[in-house]
Structure formats: C-alpha cells, structure tokens
Coordinates of C-alpha atoms in Angstrom, one line a residue:
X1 CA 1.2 -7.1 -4.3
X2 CA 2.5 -8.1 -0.9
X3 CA 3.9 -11.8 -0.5
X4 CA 3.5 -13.3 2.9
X5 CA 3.4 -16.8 5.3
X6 CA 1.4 -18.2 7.5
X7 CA 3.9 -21.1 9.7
X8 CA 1.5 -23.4 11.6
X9 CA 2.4 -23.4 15.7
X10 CA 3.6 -27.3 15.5
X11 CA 7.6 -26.2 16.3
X12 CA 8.9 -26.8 19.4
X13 CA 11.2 -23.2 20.4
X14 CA 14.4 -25.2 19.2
X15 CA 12.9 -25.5 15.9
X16 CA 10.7 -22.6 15.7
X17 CA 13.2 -19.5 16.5
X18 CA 14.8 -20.7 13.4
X19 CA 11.8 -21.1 11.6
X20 CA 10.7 -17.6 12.2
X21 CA 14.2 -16.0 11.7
X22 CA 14.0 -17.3 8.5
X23 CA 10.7 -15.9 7.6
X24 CA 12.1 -12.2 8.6
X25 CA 15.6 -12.6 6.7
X26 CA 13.8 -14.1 3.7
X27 CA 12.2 -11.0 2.9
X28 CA 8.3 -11.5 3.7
X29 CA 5.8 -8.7 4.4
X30 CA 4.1 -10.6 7.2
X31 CA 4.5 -14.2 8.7
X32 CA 1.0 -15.4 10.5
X33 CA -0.2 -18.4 12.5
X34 CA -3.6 -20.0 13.1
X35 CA -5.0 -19.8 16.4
X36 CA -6.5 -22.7 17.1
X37 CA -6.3 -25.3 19.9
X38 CA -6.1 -27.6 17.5
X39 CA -6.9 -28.4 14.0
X40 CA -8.0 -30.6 11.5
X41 CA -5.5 -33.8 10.8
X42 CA -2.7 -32.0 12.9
X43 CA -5.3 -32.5 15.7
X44 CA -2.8 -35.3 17.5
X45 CA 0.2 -34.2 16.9
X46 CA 2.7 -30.5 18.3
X47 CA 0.4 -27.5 18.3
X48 CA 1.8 -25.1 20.8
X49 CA -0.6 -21.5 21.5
X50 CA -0.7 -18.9 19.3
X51 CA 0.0 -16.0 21.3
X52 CA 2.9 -17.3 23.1
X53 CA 4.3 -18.3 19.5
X54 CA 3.9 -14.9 18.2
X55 CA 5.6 -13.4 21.2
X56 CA 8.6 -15.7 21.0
X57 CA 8.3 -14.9 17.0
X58 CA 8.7 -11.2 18.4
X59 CA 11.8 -12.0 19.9
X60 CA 13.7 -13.3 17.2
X61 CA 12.7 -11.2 14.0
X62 CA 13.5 -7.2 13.3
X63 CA 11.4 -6.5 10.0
X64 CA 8.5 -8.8 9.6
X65 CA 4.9 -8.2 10.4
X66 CA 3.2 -11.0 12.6
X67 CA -0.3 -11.9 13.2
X68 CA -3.1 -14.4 13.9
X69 CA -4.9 -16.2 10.6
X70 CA -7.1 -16.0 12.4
X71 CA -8.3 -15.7 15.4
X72 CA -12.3 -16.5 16.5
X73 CA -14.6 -16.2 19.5
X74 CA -15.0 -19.9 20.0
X75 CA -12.5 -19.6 22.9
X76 CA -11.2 -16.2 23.2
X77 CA -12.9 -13.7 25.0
X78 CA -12.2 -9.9 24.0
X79 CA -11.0 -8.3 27.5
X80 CA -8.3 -11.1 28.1
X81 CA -7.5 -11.4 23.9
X82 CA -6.9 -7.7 24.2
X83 CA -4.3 -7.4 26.9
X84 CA -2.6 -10.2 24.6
X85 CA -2.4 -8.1 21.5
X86 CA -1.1 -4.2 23.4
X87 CA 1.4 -6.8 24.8
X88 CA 2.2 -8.1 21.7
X89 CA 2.0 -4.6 20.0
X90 CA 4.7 -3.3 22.4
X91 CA 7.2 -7.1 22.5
X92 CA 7.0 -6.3 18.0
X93 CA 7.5 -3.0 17.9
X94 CA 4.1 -2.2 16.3
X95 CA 4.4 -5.0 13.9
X96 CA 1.5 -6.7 14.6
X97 CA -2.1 -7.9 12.9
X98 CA -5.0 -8.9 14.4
X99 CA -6.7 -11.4 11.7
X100 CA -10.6 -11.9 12.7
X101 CA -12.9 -14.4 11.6
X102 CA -16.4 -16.3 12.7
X103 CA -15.0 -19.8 13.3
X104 CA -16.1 -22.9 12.0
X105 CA -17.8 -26.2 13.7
X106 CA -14.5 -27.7 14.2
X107 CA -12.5 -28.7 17.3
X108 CA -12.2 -25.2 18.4
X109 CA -16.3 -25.1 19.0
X110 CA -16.8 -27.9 21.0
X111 CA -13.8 -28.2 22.8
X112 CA -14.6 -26.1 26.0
X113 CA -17.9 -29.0 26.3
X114 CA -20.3 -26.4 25.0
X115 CA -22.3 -26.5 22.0
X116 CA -21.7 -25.9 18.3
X117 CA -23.1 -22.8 17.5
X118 CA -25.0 -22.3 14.4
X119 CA -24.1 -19.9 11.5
X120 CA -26.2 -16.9 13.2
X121 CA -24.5 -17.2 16.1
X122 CA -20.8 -17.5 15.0
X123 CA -21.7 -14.6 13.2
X124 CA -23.1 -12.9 15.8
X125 CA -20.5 -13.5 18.3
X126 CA -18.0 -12.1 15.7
X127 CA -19.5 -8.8 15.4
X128 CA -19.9 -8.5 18.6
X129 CA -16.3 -9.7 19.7
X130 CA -14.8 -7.4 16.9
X131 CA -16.8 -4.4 18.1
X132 CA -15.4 -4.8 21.6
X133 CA -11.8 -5.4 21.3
X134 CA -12.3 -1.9 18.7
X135 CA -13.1 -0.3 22.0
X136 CA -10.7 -2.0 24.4
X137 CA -7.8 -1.2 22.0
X138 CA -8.9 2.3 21.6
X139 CA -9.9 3.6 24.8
X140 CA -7.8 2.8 28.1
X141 CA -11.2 2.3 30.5
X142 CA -13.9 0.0 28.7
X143 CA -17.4 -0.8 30.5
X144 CA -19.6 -2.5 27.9
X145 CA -22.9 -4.0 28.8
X146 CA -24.7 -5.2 25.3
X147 CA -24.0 -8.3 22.9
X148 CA -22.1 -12.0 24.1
X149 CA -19.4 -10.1 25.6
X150 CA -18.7 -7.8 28.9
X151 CA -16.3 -5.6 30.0
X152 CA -16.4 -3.8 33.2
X153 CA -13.6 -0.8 33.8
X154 CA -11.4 -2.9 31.8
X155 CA -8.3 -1.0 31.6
X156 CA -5.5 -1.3 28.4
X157 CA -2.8 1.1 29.3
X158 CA -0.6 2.0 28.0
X159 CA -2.3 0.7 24.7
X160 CA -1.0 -0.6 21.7
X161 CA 1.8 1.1 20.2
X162 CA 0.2 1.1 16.9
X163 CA -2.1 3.8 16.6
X164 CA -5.3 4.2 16.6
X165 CA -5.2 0.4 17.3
X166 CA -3.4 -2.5 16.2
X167 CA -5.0 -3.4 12.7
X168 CA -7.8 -5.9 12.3
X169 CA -8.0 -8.3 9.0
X170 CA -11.3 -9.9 8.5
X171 CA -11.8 -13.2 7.3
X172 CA -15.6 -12.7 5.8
X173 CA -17.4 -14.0 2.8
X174 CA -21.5 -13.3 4.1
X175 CA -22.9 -9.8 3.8
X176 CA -22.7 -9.3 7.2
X177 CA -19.3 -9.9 7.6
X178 CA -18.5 -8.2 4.3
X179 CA -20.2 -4.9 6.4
X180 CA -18.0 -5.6 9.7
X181 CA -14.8 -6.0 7.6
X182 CA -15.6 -2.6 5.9
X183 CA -17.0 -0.8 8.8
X184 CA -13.9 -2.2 11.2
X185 CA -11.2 -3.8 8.9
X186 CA -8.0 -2.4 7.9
X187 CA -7.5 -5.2 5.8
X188 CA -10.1 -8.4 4.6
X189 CA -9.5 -12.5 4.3
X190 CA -10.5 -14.8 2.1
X191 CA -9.5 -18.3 1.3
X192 CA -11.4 -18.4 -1.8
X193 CA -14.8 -19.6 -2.4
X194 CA -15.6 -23.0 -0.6
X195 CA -18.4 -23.8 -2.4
X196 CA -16.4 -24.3 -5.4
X197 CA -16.6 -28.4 -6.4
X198 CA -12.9 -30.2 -5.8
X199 CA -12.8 -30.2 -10.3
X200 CA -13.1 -26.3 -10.2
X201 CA -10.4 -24.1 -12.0
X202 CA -7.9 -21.6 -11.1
X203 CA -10.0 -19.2 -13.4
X204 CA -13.2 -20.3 -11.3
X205 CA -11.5 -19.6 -8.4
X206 CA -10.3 -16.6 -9.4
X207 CA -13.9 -15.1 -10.9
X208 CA -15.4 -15.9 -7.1
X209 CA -12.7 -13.9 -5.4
X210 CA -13.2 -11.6 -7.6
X211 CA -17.4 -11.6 -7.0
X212 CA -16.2 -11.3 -3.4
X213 CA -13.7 -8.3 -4.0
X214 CA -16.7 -6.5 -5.4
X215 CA -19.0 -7.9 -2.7
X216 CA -16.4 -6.0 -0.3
X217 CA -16.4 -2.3 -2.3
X218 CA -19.6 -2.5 -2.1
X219 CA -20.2 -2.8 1.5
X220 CA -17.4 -0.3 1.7
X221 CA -19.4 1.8 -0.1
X222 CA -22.6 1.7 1.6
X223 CA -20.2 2.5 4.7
X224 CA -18.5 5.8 3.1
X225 CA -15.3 4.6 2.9
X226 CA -13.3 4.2 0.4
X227 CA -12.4 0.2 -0.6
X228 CA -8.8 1.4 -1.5
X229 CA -8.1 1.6 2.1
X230 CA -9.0 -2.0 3.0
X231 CA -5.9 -4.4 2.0
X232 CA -7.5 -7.8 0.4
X233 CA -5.7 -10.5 1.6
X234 CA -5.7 -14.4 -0.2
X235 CA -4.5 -17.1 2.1
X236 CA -4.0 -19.9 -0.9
X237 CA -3.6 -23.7 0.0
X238 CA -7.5 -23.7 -0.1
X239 CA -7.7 -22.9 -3.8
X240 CA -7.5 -24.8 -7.2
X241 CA -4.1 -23.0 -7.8
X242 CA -0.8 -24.7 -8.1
X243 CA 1.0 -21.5 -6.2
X244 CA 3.8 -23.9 -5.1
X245 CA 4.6 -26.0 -7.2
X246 CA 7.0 -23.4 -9.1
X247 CA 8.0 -20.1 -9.2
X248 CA 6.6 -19.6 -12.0
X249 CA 3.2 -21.3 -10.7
X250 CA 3.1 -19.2 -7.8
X251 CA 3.7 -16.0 -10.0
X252 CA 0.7 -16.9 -12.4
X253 CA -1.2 -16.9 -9.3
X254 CA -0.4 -14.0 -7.8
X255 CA -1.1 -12.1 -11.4
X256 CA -4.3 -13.3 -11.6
X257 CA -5.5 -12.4 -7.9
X258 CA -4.0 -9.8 -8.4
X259 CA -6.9 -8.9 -11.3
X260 CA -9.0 -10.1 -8.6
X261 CA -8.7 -7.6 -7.1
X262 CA -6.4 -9.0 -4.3
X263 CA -3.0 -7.2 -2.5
X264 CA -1.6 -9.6 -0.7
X265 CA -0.8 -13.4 -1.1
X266 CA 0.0 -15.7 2.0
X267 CA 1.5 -19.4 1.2
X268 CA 1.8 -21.5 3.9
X269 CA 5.5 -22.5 4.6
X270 CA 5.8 -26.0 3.4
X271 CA 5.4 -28.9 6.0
X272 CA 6.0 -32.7 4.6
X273 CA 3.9 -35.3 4.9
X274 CA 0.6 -32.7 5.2
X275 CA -1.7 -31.2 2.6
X276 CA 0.8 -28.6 2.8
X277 CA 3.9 -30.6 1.9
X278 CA 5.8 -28.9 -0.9
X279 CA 9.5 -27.9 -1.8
X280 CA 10.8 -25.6 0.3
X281 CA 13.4 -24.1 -2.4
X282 CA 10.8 -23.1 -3.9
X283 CA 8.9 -21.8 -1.0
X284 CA 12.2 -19.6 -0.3
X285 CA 12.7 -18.5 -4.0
X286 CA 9.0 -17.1 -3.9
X287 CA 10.0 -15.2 -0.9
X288 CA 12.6 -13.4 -3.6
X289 CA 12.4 -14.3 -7.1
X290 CA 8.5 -14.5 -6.8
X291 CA 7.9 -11.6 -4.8
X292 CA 10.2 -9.3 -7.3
X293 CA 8.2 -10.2 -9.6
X294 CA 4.9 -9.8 -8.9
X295 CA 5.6 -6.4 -6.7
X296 CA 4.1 -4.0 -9.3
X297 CA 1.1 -6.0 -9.6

C-alpha cells in the first residue's frame, strides 16, 4: 500500500514552498490538493488556485507525485484545464495526476451565478468532461462537437510528457461513474461511504469500501479490463477511522483498507483549529514508521 497527502491550497508561497518540500523529503508517494474556489468552513479564509499551487509545488520537490483531489466540471472547462495539466506534466517531470470527480452542490456550483445542477447532470457533465480531456491529452488537434463541452482544432503540443496521457483518478461511487472510472481511470477515489450515520464503525466503513471495491471489478469487468490495473485510492478524514491519532491508529487503518481492497491511503496534512487538526509528529512519523509498515500490505 502507497501512503500519500493531500495539503489544502491555504499557504501563502512563504509558507507553502516549505510545506511542499517537506512532503517530497518526508518520503510520500504523492502529495494532492483540492481544487476548489473555495470550500466548506475554510470558505473565508487563504485559498490560493489549485493549478498555480501545484506548479509552484513543481518547483520545489524532486521525487513526489502531485495532483488535484479532485478536480470537477463546475468551473473548469476541458480545453483550457488541459493546457494546464501538459504544462504541469512537463514543470514535474511527468509526475503528475489528474483526480476527477462530479462535484457536489457546494460553493464551487453556484459560484459563477448559474444554477446547481442536479445529480444527472453533475454526472453527466463528468463523463462528458472526462471523455474530452482523454482526447485533448492524447491527440495534438481536437475538434469535438457532442456532450456540454466543445473543442474546435484545439491544439496540445507538445503533449504531456507522460505517456499515453497524464493519468486520471476517479472519484466515483454510482454505477455510472464506477463504468467511467474503469473505462478511463488509471486509478479510482473514494472517501468512503457517505451514507454511513455519524455512530458508524471503522468495520462499517470498511465493509462499504469494500462493497464499492467490488462495485469497481465489476464494472472493470463488464469493460474487459482487468481491475488489477486500476489503483484504489482512500482519501480518509471522511471516515469513522482514527488514522491520526497514532501511528499505530493510522497502521490499523491502512491494514484494514487494505482487505478492502484499497492501494493507496491519503491523510490530509494536519491544520489546527479545523476538522483536520491533529499532531503533526505523528503526521510525519506515518510518512516513515507508518508507511514501512504497511508497504507489503
């Protein structure tokens, strides 16, 4: 099992090259931000852009992978979000993941003074976003005339320097995003199952992702391909599980995603005062003492 971090964009550059340094020499597979405008109680406070961030991020780190967690159509458009990403691709080194996901009703949605859009439509817009930038990041002249999004002669040359394309994790939990992440995915998202009451369990918690793991084979299946070569990816703070309180905590999780069915584990790097607040020794020592551990899983 992989151990990664997702650091939320609310550091000014002073702060933040240290930040993400620290990420890179502490030994994690990948270190991820949300993309969002804004979000949730951070909503008034720093929240600086996500792809600006990562290219900064690029800058400063060697080793690392970096990526969005994730991003959504609510404001990004495919032929601009794609010249982003080859750019990105090429400031990394290849070291960079595209996370994917539907959105939610949030500030994000209603923030450009349009509508919220209903479930269909967020997961509409998400296929139809996902099967573009496939296109624009494989080919390097893109006319597209059919879903929510155009393109015409868009051109992404010299493309990314990740090949075929820069991979895509998507964040899915519905059948039809269970059938985009296997049909376009090099790697799925899940924050656990949100239906789950606030009393649930860690072994609740743990028997949904797993109902979603196989959820996932079998939409890989239906595809002909073989689930093996999608990476599941957990992004905790949304779960029952105590991943952060200890080392020890965090490596009981891990071992029993990993039975899930799950390969990598993202813990968000800790931030006072926040429902992410936690000690950051122990953040660092799961970055090395907790990743040793569970690396065979």
């Amino acid at each position: 099992m992989r151990v990664s971090t997702v650091i939320l964009p609310i550091y000014p550059w002073r702060e933040g090259r240290d930040v993400w340094r620290a990420a890179d020499d502490l030994g994690f597979h990948a270190a991820y931000t949300y993309d969002h405008l804004s979000w949730r109680t951070f909503r008034d406070g720093p929240w600086f852009g996500a792809v600006p961030t990562l290219a900064a991020a690029a800058g400063v780190t060697e080793r690392v992978r970096l990526g969005t967690l994730v991003t959504s159509p609510n404001f990004r458009e495919p032929v601009t979000f794609a010249k982003d990403v080859m750019t990105l691709d090429d400031l990394s080194g290849g070291r960079v993941t595209v996370g994917l996901g539907a959105g939610t009703t949030g500030f994000d949605a209603t923030v450009l003074g349009g509508e919220t859009w209903s479930a269909r439509e967020r997961a509409d817009r998400l296929r139809d976003f996902t099967v573009l930038l496939d296109r624009l990041l494989t080919e390097p002249a893109v006319t597209h005339d059919e879903g929510h999004y155009r393109a015409h002669e868009a051109r992404t040359i010299p493309g990314p320097v990740q090949s075929p394309r820069v991979p895509f994790a998507i964040a899915a939990t519905g059948p039809r995003g269970l059938r985009l992440a296997a049909r376009y995915g090099q790697a799925w998202v899940t924050t656990g199952d949100g239906r789950l009451g606030d009393d649930a369990t860690p072994a609740e918690s743990r028997a949904a992702v797993r109902d979603q793991v196989a959820r996932l084979e079998g939409a890989c299946a239906d595809a002909g391909r073989d689930p093996a070569s999608v990476e599941r990816i957990l992004l905790t703070g949304f779960t029952p599980d105590p991943a952060l309180e200890s080392v020890d905590a965090f490596v009981d999780t891990a071992h029993g995603y990993a039975e899930a069915g799950i390969t990598e584990i993202v813990v968000h790097r800790p931030i006072p005062g926040t429902q992410f607040a936690a000690d950051q020794r122990v953040f660092e020592r799961i970055s090395t003492d907790g990743a040793a551990q569970v690396a065979e899983l």
